mmCIF file of N, CA and C in Angstrom:
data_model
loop_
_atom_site.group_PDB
_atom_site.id
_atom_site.type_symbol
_atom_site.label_atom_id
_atom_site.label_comp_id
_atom_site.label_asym_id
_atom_site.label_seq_id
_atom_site.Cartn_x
_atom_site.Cartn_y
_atom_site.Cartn_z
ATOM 1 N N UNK A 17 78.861 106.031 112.710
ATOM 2 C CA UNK A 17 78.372 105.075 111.750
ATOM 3 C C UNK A 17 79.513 104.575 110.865
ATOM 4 N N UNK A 18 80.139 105.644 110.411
ATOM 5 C CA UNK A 18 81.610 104.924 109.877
ATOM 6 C C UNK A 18 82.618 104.028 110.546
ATOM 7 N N UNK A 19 82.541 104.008 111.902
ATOM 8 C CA UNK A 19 83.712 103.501 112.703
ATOM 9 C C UNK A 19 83.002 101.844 112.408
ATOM 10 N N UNK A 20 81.390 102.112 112.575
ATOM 11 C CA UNK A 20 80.411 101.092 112.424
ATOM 12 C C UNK A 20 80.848 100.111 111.801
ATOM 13 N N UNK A 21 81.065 100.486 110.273
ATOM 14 C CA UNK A 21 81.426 100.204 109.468
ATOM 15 C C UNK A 21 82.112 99.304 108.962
ATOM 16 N N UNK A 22 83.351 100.220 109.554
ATOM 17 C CA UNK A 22 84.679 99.724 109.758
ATOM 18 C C UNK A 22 84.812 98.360 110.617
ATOM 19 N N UNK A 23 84.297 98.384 111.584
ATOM 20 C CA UNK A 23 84.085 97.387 112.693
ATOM 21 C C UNK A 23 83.705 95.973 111.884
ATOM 22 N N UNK A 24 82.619 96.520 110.865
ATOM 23 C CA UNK A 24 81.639 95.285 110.701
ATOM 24 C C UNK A 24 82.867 94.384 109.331
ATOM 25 N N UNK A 25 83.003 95.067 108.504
ATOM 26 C CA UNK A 25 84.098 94.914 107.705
ATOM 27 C C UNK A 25 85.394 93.619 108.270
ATOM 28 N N UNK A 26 85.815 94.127 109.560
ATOM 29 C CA UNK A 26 86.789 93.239 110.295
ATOM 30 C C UNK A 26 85.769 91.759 110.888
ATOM 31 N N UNK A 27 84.740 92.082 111.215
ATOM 32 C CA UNK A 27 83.782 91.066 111.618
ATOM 33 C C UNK A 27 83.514 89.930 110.354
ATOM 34 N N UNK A 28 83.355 90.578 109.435
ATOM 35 C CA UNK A 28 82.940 89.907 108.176
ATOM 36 C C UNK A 28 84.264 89.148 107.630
ATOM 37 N N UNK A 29 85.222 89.919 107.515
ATOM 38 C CA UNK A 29 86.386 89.295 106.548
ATOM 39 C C UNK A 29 87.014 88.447 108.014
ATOM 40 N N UNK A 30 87.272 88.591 109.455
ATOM 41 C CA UNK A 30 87.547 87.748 110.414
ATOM 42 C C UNK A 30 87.038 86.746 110.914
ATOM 43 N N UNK A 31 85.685 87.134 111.386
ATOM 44 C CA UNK A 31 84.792 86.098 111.861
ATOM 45 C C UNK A 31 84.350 85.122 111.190
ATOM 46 N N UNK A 32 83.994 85.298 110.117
ATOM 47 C CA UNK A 32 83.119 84.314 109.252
ATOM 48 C C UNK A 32 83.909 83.697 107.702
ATOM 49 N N UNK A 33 85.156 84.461 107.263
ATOM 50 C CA UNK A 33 85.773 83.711 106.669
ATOM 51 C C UNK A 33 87.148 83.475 107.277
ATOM 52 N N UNK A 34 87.921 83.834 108.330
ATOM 53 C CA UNK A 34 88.674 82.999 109.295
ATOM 54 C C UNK A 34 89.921 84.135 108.801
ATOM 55 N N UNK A 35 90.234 85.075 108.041
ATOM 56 C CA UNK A 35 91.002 85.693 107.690
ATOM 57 C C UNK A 35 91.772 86.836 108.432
ATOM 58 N N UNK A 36 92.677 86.888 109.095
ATOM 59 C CA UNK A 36 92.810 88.641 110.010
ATOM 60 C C UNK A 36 93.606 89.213 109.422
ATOM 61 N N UNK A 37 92.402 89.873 108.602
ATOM 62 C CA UNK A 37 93.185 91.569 107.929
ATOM 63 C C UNK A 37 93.406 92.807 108.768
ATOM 64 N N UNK A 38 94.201 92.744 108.973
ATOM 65 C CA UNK A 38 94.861 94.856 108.948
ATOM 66 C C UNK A 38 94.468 95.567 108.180
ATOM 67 N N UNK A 39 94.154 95.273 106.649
ATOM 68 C CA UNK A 39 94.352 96.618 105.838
ATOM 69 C C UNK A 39 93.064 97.182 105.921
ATOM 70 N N UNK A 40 91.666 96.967 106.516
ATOM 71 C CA UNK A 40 90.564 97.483 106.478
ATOM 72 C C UNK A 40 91.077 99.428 106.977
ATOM 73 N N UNK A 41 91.823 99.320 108.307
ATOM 74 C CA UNK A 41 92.328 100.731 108.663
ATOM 75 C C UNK A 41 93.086 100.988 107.533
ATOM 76 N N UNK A 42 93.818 100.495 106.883
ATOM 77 C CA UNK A 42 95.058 100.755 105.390
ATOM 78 C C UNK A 42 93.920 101.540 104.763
ATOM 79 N N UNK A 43 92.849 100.958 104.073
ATOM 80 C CA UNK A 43 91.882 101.616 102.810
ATOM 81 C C UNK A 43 90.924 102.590 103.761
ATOM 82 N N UNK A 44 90.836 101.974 104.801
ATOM 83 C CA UNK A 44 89.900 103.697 105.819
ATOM 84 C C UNK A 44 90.718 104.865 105.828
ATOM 85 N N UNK A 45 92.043 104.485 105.889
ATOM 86 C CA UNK A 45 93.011 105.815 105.890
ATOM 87 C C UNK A 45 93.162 106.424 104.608
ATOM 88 N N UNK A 46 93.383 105.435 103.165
ATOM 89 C CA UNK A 46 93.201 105.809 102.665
ATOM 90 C C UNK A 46 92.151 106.622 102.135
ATOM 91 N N UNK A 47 91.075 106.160 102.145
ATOM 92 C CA UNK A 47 90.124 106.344 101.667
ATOM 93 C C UNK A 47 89.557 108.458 102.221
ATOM 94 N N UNK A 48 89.941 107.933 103.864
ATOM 95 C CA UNK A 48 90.003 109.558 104.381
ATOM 96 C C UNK A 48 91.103 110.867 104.077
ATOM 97 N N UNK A 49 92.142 110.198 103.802
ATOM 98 C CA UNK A 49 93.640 111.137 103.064
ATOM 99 C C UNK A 49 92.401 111.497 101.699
ATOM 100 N N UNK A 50 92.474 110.419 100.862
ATOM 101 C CA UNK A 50 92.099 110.597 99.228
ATOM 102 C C UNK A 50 90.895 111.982 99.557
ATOM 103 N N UNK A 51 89.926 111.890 100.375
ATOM 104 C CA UNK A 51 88.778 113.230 100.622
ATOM 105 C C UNK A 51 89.386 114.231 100.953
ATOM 106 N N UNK A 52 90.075 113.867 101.831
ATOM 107 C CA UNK A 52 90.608 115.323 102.444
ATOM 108 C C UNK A 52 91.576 115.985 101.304
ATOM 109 N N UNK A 53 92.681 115.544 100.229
ATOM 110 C CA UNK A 53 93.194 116.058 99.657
ATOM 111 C C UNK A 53 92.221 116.900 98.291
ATOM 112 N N UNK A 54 91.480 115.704 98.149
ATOM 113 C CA UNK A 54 90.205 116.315 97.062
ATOM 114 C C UNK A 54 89.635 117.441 97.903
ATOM 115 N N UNK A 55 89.184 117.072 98.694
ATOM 116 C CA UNK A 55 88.291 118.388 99.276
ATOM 117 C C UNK A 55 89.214 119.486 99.266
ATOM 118 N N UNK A 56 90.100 119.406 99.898
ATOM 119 C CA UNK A 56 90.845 120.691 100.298
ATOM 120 C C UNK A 56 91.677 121.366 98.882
ATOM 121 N N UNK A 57 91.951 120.415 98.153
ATOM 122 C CA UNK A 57 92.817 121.057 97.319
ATOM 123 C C UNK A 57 92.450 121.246 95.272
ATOM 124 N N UNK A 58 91.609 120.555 95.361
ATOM 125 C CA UNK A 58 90.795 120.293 94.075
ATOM 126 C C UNK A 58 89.236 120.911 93.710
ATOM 127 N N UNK A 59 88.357 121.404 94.783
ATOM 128 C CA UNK A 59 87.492 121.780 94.869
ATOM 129 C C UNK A 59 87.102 122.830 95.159
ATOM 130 N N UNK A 60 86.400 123.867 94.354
ATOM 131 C CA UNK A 60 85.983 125.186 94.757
ATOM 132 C C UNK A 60 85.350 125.163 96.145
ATOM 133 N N UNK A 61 85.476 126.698 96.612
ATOM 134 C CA UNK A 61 84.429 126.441 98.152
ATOM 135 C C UNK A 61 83.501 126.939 97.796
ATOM 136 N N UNK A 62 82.344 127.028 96.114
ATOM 137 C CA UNK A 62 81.435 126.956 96.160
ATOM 138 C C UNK A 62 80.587 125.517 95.497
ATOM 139 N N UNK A 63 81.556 124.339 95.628
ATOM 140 C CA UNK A 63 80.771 122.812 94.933
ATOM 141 C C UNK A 63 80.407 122.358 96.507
ATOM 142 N N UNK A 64 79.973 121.365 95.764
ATOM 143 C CA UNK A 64 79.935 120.440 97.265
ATOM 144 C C UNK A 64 80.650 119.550 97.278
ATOM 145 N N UNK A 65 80.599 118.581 98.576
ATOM 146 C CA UNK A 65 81.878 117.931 98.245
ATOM 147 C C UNK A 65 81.458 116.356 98.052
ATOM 148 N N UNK A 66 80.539 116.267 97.534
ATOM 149 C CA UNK A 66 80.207 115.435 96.636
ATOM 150 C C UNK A 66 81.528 114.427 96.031
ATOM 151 N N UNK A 67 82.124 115.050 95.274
ATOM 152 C CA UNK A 67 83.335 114.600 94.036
ATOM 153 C C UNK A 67 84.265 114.439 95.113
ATOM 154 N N UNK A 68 84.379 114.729 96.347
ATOM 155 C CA UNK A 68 85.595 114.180 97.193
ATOM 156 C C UNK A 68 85.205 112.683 98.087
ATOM 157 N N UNK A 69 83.819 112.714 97.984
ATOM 158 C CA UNK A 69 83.384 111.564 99.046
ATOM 159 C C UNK A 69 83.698 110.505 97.830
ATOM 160 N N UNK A 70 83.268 111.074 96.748
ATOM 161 C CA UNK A 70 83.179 109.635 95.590
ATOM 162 C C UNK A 70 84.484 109.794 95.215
ATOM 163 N N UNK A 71 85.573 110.434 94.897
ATOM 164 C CA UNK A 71 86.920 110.118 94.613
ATOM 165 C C UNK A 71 87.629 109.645 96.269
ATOM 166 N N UNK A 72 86.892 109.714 96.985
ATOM 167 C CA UNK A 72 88.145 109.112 98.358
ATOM 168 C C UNK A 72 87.527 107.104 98.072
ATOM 169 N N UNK A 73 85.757 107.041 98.286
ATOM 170 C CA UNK A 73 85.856 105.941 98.053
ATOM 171 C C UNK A 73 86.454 105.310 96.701
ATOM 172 N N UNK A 74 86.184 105.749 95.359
ATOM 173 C CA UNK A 74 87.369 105.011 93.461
ATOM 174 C C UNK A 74 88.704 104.982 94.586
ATOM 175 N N UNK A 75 89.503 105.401 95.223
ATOM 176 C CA UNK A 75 90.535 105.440 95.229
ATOM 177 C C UNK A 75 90.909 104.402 96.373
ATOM 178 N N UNK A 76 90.267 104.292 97.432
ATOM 179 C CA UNK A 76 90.326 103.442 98.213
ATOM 180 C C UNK A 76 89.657 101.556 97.746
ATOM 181 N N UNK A 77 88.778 101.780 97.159
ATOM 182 C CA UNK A 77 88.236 100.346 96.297
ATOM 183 C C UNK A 77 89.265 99.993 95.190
ATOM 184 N N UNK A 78 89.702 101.112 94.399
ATOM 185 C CA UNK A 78 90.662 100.446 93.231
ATOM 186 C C UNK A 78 92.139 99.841 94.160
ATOM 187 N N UNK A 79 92.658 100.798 95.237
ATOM 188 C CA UNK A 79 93.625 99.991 96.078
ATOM 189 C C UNK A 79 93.473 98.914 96.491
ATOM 190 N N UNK A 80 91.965 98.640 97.576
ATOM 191 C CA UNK A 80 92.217 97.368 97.781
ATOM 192 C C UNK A 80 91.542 95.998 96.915
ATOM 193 N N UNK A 81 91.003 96.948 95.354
ATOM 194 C CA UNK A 81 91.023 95.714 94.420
ATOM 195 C C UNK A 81 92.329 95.006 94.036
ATOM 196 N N UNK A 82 93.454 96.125 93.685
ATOM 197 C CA UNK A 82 94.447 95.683 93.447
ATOM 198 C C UNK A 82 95.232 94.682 94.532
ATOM 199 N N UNK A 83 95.448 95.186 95.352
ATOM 200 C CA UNK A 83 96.230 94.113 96.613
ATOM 201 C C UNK A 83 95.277 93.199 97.042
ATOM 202 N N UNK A 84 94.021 92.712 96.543
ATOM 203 C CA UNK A 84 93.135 91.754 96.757
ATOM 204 C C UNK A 84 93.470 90.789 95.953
ATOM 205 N N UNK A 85 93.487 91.333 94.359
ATOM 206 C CA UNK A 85 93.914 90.997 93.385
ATOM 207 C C UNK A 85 95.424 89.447 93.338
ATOM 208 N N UNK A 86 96.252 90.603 94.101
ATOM 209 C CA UNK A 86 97.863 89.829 94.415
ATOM 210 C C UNK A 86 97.446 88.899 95.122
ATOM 211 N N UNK A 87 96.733 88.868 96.661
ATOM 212 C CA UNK A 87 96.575 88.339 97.653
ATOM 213 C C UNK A 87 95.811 86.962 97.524
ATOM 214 N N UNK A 88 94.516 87.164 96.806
ATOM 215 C CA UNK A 88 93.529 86.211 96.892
ATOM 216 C C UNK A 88 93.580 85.247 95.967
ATOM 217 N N UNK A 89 94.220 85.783 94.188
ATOM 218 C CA UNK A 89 94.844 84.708 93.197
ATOM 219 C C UNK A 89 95.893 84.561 92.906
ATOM 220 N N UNK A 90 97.167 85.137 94.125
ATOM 221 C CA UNK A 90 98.458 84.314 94.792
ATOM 222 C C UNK A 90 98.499 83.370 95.339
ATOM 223 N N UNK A 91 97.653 82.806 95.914
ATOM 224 C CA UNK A 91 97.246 82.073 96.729
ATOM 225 C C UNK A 91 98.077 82.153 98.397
ATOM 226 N N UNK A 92 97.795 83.244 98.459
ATOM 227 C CA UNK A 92 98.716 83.888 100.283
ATOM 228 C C UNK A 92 97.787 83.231 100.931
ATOM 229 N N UNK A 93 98.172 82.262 102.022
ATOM 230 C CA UNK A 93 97.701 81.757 103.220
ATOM 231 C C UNK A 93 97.073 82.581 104.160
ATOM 232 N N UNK A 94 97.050 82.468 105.065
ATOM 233 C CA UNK A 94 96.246 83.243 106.379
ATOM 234 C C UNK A 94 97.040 83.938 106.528
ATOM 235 N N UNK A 95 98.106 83.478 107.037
ATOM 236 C CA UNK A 95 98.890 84.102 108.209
ATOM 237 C C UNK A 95 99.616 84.840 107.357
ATOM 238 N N UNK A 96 100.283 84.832 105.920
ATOM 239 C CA UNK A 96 101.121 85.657 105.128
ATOM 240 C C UNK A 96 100.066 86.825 104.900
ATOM 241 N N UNK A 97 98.572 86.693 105.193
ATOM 242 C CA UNK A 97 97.810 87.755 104.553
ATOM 243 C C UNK A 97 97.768 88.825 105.387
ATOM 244 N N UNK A 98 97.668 88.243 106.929
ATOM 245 C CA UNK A 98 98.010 89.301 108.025
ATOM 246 C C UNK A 98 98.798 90.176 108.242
ATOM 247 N N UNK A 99 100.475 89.323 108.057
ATOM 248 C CA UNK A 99 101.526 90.135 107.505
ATOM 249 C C UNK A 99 101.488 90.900 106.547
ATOM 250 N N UNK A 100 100.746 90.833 105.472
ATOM 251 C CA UNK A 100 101.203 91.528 104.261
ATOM 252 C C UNK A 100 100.280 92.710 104.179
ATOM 253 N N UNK A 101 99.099 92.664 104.892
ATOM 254 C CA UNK A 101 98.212 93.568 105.543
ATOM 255 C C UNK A 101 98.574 94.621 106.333
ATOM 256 N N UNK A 102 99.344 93.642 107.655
ATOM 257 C CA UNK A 102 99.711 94.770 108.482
ATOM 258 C C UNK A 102 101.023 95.794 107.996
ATOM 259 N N UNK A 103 102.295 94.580 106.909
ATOM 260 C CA UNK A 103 102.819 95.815 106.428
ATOM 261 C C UNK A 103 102.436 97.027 105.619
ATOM 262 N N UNK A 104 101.419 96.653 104.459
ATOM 263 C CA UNK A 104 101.053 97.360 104.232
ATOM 264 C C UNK A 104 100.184 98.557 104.657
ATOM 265 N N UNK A 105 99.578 98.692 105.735
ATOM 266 C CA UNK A 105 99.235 99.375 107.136
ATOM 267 C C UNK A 105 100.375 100.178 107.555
ATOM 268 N N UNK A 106 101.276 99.739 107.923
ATOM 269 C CA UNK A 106 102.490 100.628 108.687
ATOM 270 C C UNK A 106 103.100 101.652 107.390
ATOM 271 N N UNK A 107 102.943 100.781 106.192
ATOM 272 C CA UNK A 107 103.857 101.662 104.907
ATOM 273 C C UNK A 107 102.843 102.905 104.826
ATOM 274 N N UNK A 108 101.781 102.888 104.849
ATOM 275 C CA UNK A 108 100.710 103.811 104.579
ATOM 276 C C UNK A 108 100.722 104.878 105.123
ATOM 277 N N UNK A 109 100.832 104.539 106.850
ATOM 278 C CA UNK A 109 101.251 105.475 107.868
ATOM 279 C C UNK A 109 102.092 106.295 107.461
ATOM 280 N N UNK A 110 103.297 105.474 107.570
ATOM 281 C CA UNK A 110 104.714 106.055 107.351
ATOM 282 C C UNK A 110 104.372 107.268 106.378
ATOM 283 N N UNK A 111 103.770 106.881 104.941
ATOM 284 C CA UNK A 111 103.505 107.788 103.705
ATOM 285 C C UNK A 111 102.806 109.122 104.218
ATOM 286 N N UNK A 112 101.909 108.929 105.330
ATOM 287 C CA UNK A 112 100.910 109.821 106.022
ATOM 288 C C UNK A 112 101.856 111.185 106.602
ATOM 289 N N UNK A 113 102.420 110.361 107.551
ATOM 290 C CA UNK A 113 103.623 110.719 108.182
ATOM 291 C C UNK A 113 104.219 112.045 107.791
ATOM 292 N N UNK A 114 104.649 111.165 106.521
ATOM 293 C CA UNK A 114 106.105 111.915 105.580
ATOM 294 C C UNK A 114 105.274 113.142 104.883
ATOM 295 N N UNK A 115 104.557 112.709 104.441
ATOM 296 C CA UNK A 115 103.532 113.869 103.473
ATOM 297 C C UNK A 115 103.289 114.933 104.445
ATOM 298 N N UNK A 116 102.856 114.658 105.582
ATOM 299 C CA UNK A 116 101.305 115.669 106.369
ATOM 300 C C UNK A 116 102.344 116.379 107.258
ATOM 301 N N UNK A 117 103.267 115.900 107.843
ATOM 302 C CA UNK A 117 104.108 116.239 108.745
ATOM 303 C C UNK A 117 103.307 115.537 110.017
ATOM 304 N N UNK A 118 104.299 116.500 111.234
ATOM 305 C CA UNK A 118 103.515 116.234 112.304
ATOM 306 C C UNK A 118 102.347 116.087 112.651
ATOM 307 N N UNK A 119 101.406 117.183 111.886
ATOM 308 C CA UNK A 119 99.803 117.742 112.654
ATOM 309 C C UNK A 119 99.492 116.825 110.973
ATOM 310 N N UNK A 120 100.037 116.535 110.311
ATOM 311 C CA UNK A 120 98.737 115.401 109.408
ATOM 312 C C UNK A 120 98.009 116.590 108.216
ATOM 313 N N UNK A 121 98.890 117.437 108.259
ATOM 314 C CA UNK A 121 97.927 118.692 107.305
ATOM 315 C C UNK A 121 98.461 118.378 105.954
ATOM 316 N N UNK A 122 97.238 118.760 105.106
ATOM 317 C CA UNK A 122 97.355 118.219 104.020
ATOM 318 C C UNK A 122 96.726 119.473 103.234
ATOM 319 N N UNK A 123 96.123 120.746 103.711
ATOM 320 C CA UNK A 123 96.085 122.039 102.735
ATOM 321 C C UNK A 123 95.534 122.999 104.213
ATOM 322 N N UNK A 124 94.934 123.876 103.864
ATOM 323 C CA UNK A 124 94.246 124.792 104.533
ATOM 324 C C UNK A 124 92.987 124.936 104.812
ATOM 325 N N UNK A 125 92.390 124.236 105.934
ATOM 326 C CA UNK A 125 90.860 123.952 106.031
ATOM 327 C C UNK A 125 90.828 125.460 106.881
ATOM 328 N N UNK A 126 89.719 126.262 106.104
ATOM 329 C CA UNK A 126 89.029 127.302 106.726
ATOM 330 C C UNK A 126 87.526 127.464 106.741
ATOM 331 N N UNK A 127 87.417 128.017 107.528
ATOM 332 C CA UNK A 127 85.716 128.005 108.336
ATOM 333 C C UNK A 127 85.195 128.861 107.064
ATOM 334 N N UNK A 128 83.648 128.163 106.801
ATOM 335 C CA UNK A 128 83.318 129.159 105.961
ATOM 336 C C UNK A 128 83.132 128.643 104.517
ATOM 337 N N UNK A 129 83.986 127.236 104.620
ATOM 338 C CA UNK A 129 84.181 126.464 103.198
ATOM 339 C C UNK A 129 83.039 125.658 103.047
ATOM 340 N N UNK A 130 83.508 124.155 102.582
ATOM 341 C CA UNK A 130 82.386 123.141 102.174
ATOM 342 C C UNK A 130 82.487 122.321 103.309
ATOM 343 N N UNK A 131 82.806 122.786 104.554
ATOM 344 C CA UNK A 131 83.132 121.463 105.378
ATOM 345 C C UNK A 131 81.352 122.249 106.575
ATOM 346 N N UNK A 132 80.411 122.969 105.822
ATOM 347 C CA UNK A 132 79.179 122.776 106.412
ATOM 348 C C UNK A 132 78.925 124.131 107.297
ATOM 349 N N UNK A 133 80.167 124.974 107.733
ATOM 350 C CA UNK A 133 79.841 126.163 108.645
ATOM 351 C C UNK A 133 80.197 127.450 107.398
ATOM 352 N N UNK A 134 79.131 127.408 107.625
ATOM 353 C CA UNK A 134 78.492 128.880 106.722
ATOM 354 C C UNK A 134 78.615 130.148 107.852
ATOM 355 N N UNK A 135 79.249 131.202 107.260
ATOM 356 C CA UNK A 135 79.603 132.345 107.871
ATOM 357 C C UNK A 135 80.768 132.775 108.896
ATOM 358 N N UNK A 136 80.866 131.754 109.382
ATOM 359 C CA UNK A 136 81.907 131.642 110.253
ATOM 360 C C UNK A 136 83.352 132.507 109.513
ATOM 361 N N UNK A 137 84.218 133.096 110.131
ATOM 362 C CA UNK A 137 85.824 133.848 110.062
ATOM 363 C C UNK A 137 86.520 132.751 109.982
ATOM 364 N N UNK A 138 88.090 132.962 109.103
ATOM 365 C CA UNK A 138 89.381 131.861 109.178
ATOM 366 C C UNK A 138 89.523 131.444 110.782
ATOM 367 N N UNK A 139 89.708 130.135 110.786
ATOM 368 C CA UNK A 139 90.477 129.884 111.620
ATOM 369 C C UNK A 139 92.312 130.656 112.068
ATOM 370 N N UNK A 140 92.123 130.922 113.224
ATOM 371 C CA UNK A 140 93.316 131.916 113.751
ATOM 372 C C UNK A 140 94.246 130.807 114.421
ATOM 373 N N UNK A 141 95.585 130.631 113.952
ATOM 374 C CA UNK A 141 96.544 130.007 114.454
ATOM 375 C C UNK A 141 97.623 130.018 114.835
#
């Protein structure tokens, strides 16, 4: 349903106002980094994770208010918006990259927490 989402998002801002954005994956990535760091690193493993779903979306909406902000009363054309989309897309990565390392880890997810499996032992690695 999220990919759904995502999909419909590119449909909406492409199809029907003529625009081809990149950054929809930019603020999905964000938006999934911002949970996962809340979840994993800010939150007891007895809350729910409530406060990570709603701090990944504030954090992903205030980003792409801001670069909406530049974009839409700059007056950036089409085609500069694509570019400036897709760089901003690759910079994001890159940031992903550099932070997570290889495997993208961003704390210690263990079985047993708020991610829904109750009882379960650490993951063995």
């Amino acid at each position: 349903m999220i990919y759904g989402i995502l999909a419909l998002s590119l449909t909406l801002i492409w199809g029907y106002a003529g625009i081809m954005s990149f950054g929809q994956t930019a603020f999905f990535g964000i938006g999934a980094y911002a949970y996962g760091a809340i979840g994993l690193n800010l939150i007891n493993r007895t809350q729910q994770t409530h406060a990570a779903v709603l701090g990944g979306l504030v954090v992903a909406a205030f980003l792409a208010a801001v670069v909406g902000y530049f974009m839409f009363y700059g007056r950036i054309s089409d085609v500069y918006a694509s570019i400036i989309t897709l760089a901003l897309t690759l910079v994001l990565f890159a940031f992903a990259v550099s932070t997570g390392g290889d495997e993208w880890v961003i704390g210690v997810a263990r079985f047993g927490g708020f991610n829904g499996m109750f009882g379960q032992g650490e993951s063995s690695q």
